[in-house]
Tab-separated table of C-alpha atoms in Angstrom:
chain	number	residue	atom	x	y	z
A	28	GLU	CA	72.374	233.683	233.337
A	29	THR	CA	74.888	231.350	234.979
A	30	ARG	CA	72.151	229.849	237.145
A	31	ARG	CA	69.979	229.389	234.048
A	32	ARG	CA	72.794	227.579	232.248
A	33	MET	CA	73.410	225.312	235.241
A	34	ALA	CA	69.700	224.518	235.535
A	35	THR	CA	69.552	223.650	231.820
A	36	LEU	CA	72.538	221.322	232.186
A	37	ALA	CA	70.944	219.638	235.209
A	38	GLU	CA	67.700	219.061	233.248
A	39	ARG	CA	69.523	217.592	230.266
A	40	TYR	CA	71.681	215.418	232.501
A	41	ALA	CA	68.598	214.056	234.277
A	42	ALA	CA	67.032	213.242	230.890
A	43	LEU	CA	69.962	210.935	230.069
A	44	GLY	CA	68.819	208.323	232.573
A	45	ALA	CA	70.241	206.703	235.676
A	46	ASP	CA	73.828	206.056	234.512
A	47	PRO	CA	74.981	208.069	231.483
A	48	GLY	CA	78.622	207.189	232.173
A	49	PHE	CA	79.657	210.586	233.535
A	50	THR	CA	78.656	212.824	236.412
A	51	LEU	CA	76.822	216.146	236.308
A	52	GLU	CA	79.990	217.850	237.531
A	53	GLN	CA	81.935	216.369	234.608
A	54	LEU	CA	79.261	217.626	232.190
A	55	ARG	CA	79.537	221.109	233.687
A	56	TRP	CA	83.317	221.028	233.336
A	57	ALA	CA	83.144	219.895	229.693
A	58	THR	CA	80.522	222.528	228.864
A	59	TRP	CA	82.548	225.387	230.323
A	60	VAL	CA	85.707	224.159	228.594
A	61	VAL	CA	83.870	224.523	225.285
A	62	VAL	CA	82.238	227.855	226.197
A	63	SER	CA	85.547	229.375	227.282
A	64	ARG	CA	87.427	228.283	224.127
A	65	VAL	CA	84.907	228.436	221.286
A	66	LEU	CA	85.354	231.040	218.531
A	67	THR	CA	82.606	232.629	216.461
A	68	VAL	CA	83.427	232.521	212.751
A	69	ALA	CA	81.456	234.047	209.879
A	70	GLY	CA	79.758	231.646	207.494
A	71	GLU	CA	79.567	231.810	203.738
A	72	GLU	CA	75.968	233.047	203.752
A	73	PRO	CA	75.261	236.722	204.561
A	74	ASN	CA	74.906	237.367	208.305
A	75	SER	CA	75.560	233.689	209.097
A	76	GLN	CA	78.041	232.519	211.701
A	77	PHE	CA	78.942	229.375	213.541
A	78	LYS	CA	80.988	228.410	216.572
A	79	VAL	CA	84.088	226.244	216.282
A	80	LEU	CA	86.950	224.946	218.391
A	81	ILE	CA	90.259	225.682	216.677
A	82	PRO	CA	93.270	223.813	218.105
A	83	PHE	CA	96.182	226.015	219.181
A	84	ILE	CA	94.267	229.257	218.592
A	85	ASP	CA	91.957	228.463	221.502
A	86	MET	CA	94.984	228.459	223.842
A	87	PHE	CA	95.824	232.121	223.221
A	88	ASN	CA	95.535	234.540	226.131
A	89	HIS	CA	93.248	237.571	226.100
A	90	ASP	CA	94.413	241.168	225.887
A	91	THR	CA	92.810	244.290	224.431
A	92	ALA	CA	95.827	246.573	224.933
A	93	LYS	CA	96.670	248.832	222.018
A	94	GLY	CA	99.840	247.731	220.301
A	95	ALA	CA	99.579	244.099	221.389
A	96	ALA	CA	99.857	241.616	218.521
A	97	GLN	CA	96.403	240.150	217.917
A	98	VAL	CA	94.993	237.164	216.057
A	99	LEU	CA	91.896	237.885	213.977
A	100	SER	CA	89.746	234.777	213.721
A	101	GLY	CA	88.322	235.732	210.355
A	102	ARG	CA	84.843	236.197	211.798
A	103	ALA	CA	84.266	239.276	209.613
A	104	ALA	CA	85.726	237.823	206.420
A	105	PRO	CA	84.072	234.564	205.244
A	106	GLY	CA	86.489	232.183	203.590
A	107	SER	CA	89.569	234.097	204.709
A	108	PHE	CA	92.564	232.818	206.633
A	109	MET	CA	93.589	233.610	210.185
A	110	LYS	CA	95.575	236.816	210.426
A	111	VAL	CA	97.921	238.311	212.984
A	112	VAL	CA	97.679	242.080	213.354
A	113	ALA	CA	100.701	243.760	214.919
A	114	GLY	CA	102.093	247.240	215.413
A	115	PRO	CA	104.616	248.971	213.137
A	116	GLY	CA	107.444	246.884	214.609
A	117	GLY	CA	105.794	243.564	213.790
A	118	VAL	CA	106.031	240.612	216.169
A	119	ARG	CA	109.395	240.218	217.851
A	120	ALA	CA	110.899	236.804	218.602
A	121	GLY	CA	109.483	235.518	221.869
A	122	GLU	CA	106.674	238.102	221.964
A	123	GLN	CA	103.288	236.780	223.017
A	124	VAL	CA	100.421	237.036	220.525
A	125	PHE	CA	96.931	237.521	221.965
A	126	ILE	CA	93.295	237.224	220.976
A	127	GLN	CA	90.354	239.311	222.168
A	128	TYR	CA	87.874	237.079	223.950
A	129	GLY	CA	84.305	237.836	222.979
A	130	GLY	CA	85.543	239.961	220.096
A	131	GLY	CA	86.501	242.671	222.573
A	132	VAL	CA	82.887	243.809	222.886
A	133	ILE	CA	81.324	241.751	225.684
A	134	GLY	CA	80.851	243.192	229.143
A	135	SER	CA	82.105	242.128	232.544
A	136	GLU	CA	79.122	239.925	233.367
A	137	ARG	CA	79.708	237.839	230.219
A	138	PHE	CA	83.416	237.566	231.004
A	139	LEU	CA	82.503	236.042	234.357
A	140	GLN	CA	79.967	233.686	232.784
A	141	ASP	CA	82.071	232.540	229.837
A	142	TYR	CA	85.694	232.849	230.965
A	143	GLY	CA	85.718	233.010	234.768
A	144	PHE	CA	87.686	236.233	235.083
A	145	LEU	CA	87.287	239.989	234.713
A	146	ASP	CA	89.007	242.061	232.050
A	147	PRO	CA	90.382	245.135	233.885
A	148	LYS	CA	90.135	247.179	230.691
A	149	GLY	CA	86.724	245.715	229.843
A	150	ALA	CA	84.053	246.736	227.377
A	151	ARG	CA	82.837	249.609	229.474
A	152	GLN	CA	80.107	250.611	227.027
A	153	THR	CA	78.598	247.149	227.446
A	154	ASP	CA	78.927	247.444	231.226
A	155	ALA	CA	77.058	250.748	230.981
A	156	GLY	CA	74.143	249.027	229.263
A	157	PHE	CA	74.124	246.322	231.941
A	158	VAL	CA	73.952	248.895	234.735
A	159	GLU	CA	71.310	251.018	233.046
A	160	HIS	CA	69.004	248.324	231.677
A	161	VAL	CA	69.536	245.108	233.663
A	162	LEU	CA	70.135	246.068	237.276
A	163	SER	CA	66.964	246.347	239.339
A	164	ALA	CA	66.358	248.862	242.110
A	165	GLY	CA	67.166	246.084	244.578
A	166	ASP	CA	70.465	245.395	242.809
A	167	ARG	CA	71.396	249.059	242.999
A	168	ALA	CA	70.514	249.153	246.698
A	169	ALA	CA	72.742	246.121	247.269
A	170	LEU	CA	75.620	247.893	245.502
A	171	GLU	CA	75.239	250.806	247.892
A	172	ALA	CA	75.543	248.547	250.953
A	173	THR	CA	79.336	248.936	250.789
A	174	SER	CA	81.580	251.639	249.394
A	175	LEU	CA	84.243	251.235	246.729
A	176	GLU	CA	86.941	251.786	249.309
A	177	GLN	CA	85.453	249.107	251.565
A	178	ASP	CA	85.477	246.663	248.639
A	179	ARG	CA	89.092	247.525	247.795
A	180	ALA	CA	90.071	247.014	251.431
A	181	LEU	CA	88.244	243.668	251.453
A	182	LEU	CA	90.209	242.420	248.430
A	183	ARG	CA	93.511	243.725	249.835
A	184	GLU	CA	92.861	241.923	253.100
A	185	ALA	CA	91.862	238.730	251.288
A	186	ALA	CA	95.077	238.823	249.240
A	187	SER	CA	97.310	239.369	252.262
A	188	GLU	CA	99.001	236.500	254.082
A	189	GLY	CA	96.591	235.080	256.626
A	190	GLY	CA	93.778	237.128	255.080
A	191	SER	CA	90.028	236.615	255.227
A	192	GLY	CA	90.115	233.420	253.176
A	193	LEU	CA	87.590	234.622	250.601
A	194	SER	CA	87.121	232.028	247.886
A	195	TYR	CA	88.080	232.797	244.290
A	196	ARG	CA	84.387	233.095	243.419
A	197	ALA	CA	83.786	235.519	246.291
A	198	ARG	CA	86.734	237.671	245.202
A	199	LEU	CA	85.377	237.719	241.640
A	200	ALA	CA	81.972	238.796	242.947
A	201	VAL	CA	83.531	241.669	244.889
A	202	ALA	CA	85.614	242.715	241.873
A	203	PHE	CA	82.508	242.620	239.653
A	204	ARG	CA	80.473	244.825	241.960
A	205	MET	CA	83.420	247.236	242.032
A	206	VAL	CA	83.247	247.490	238.223
A	207	LEU	CA	79.552	248.351	238.461
A	208	LYS	CA	80.087	250.829	241.281
A	209	GLU	CA	82.822	252.601	239.356
A	210	PHE	CA	80.459	253.087	236.437
A	211	VAL	CA	77.643	254.322	238.701
A	212	ALA	CA	80.078	256.728	240.360
A	213	ARG	CA	81.086	258.151	236.966
A	214	LYS	CA	77.429	258.701	236.120
A	215	GLN	CA	76.747	260.693	239.289
A	216	PRO	CA	76.688	264.480	238.816
A	217	PRO	CA	79.503	266.240	240.665
A	218	LYS	CA	78.616	267.462	244.112
A	219	THR	CA	78.209	271.203	244.289
A	220	ARG	CA	79.357	273.235	247.211
A	221	ARG	CA	76.944	275.751	248.686
A	222	VAL	CA	78.665	279.095	248.712
A	223	VAL	CA	77.449	281.501	251.332
A	224	PRO	CA	78.009	285.118	250.242
A	225	PRO	CA	79.752	287.312	252.749
A	226	SER	CA	77.434	289.445	254.800
A	227	ALA	CA	77.216	293.086	253.821
A	228	GLY	CA	79.047	295.526	256.039
A	229	PRO	CA	77.266	298.148	258.143
């Protein structure tokens, strides 16, 4: 999907002519700034919605933790105002208020595409659908090329002083395949031990 988006941008940039006044890299940057900050808001018509940039709100950090104060963008209530939903204690002075990127329902692959990071708590049901319906046999074979523990060791080594020097993108790729492997591991049936009955006595 990311490659498709980049190819589309390259085609549209080329269609602008020899000197559009900005570079392809600048167009990519501007596009991803919008993608990573846009909110989906319900329209007045039934089942209609549109995407908007809302100053200040689009600077909120993401968190899906229970109990964290959250901003609701009004996407499910046409014509309503923004709301802050908090726990029984309300919002204390100095407490950070969050928003759920992607409505809290998009999977890890969309987080990488749209926001450039992975949500450790993630929408695991969406990740399940990605593993079951999108990954090819070749993708699954590639996942099995390394173990979860090998991937964890790779990230630990990369994070250590004088580590492997993996780029941020490479570390994200390793973390993403770990998310997929963890789901696949949970889907595997537990290994059964073969019990050999004791031999009968004479």
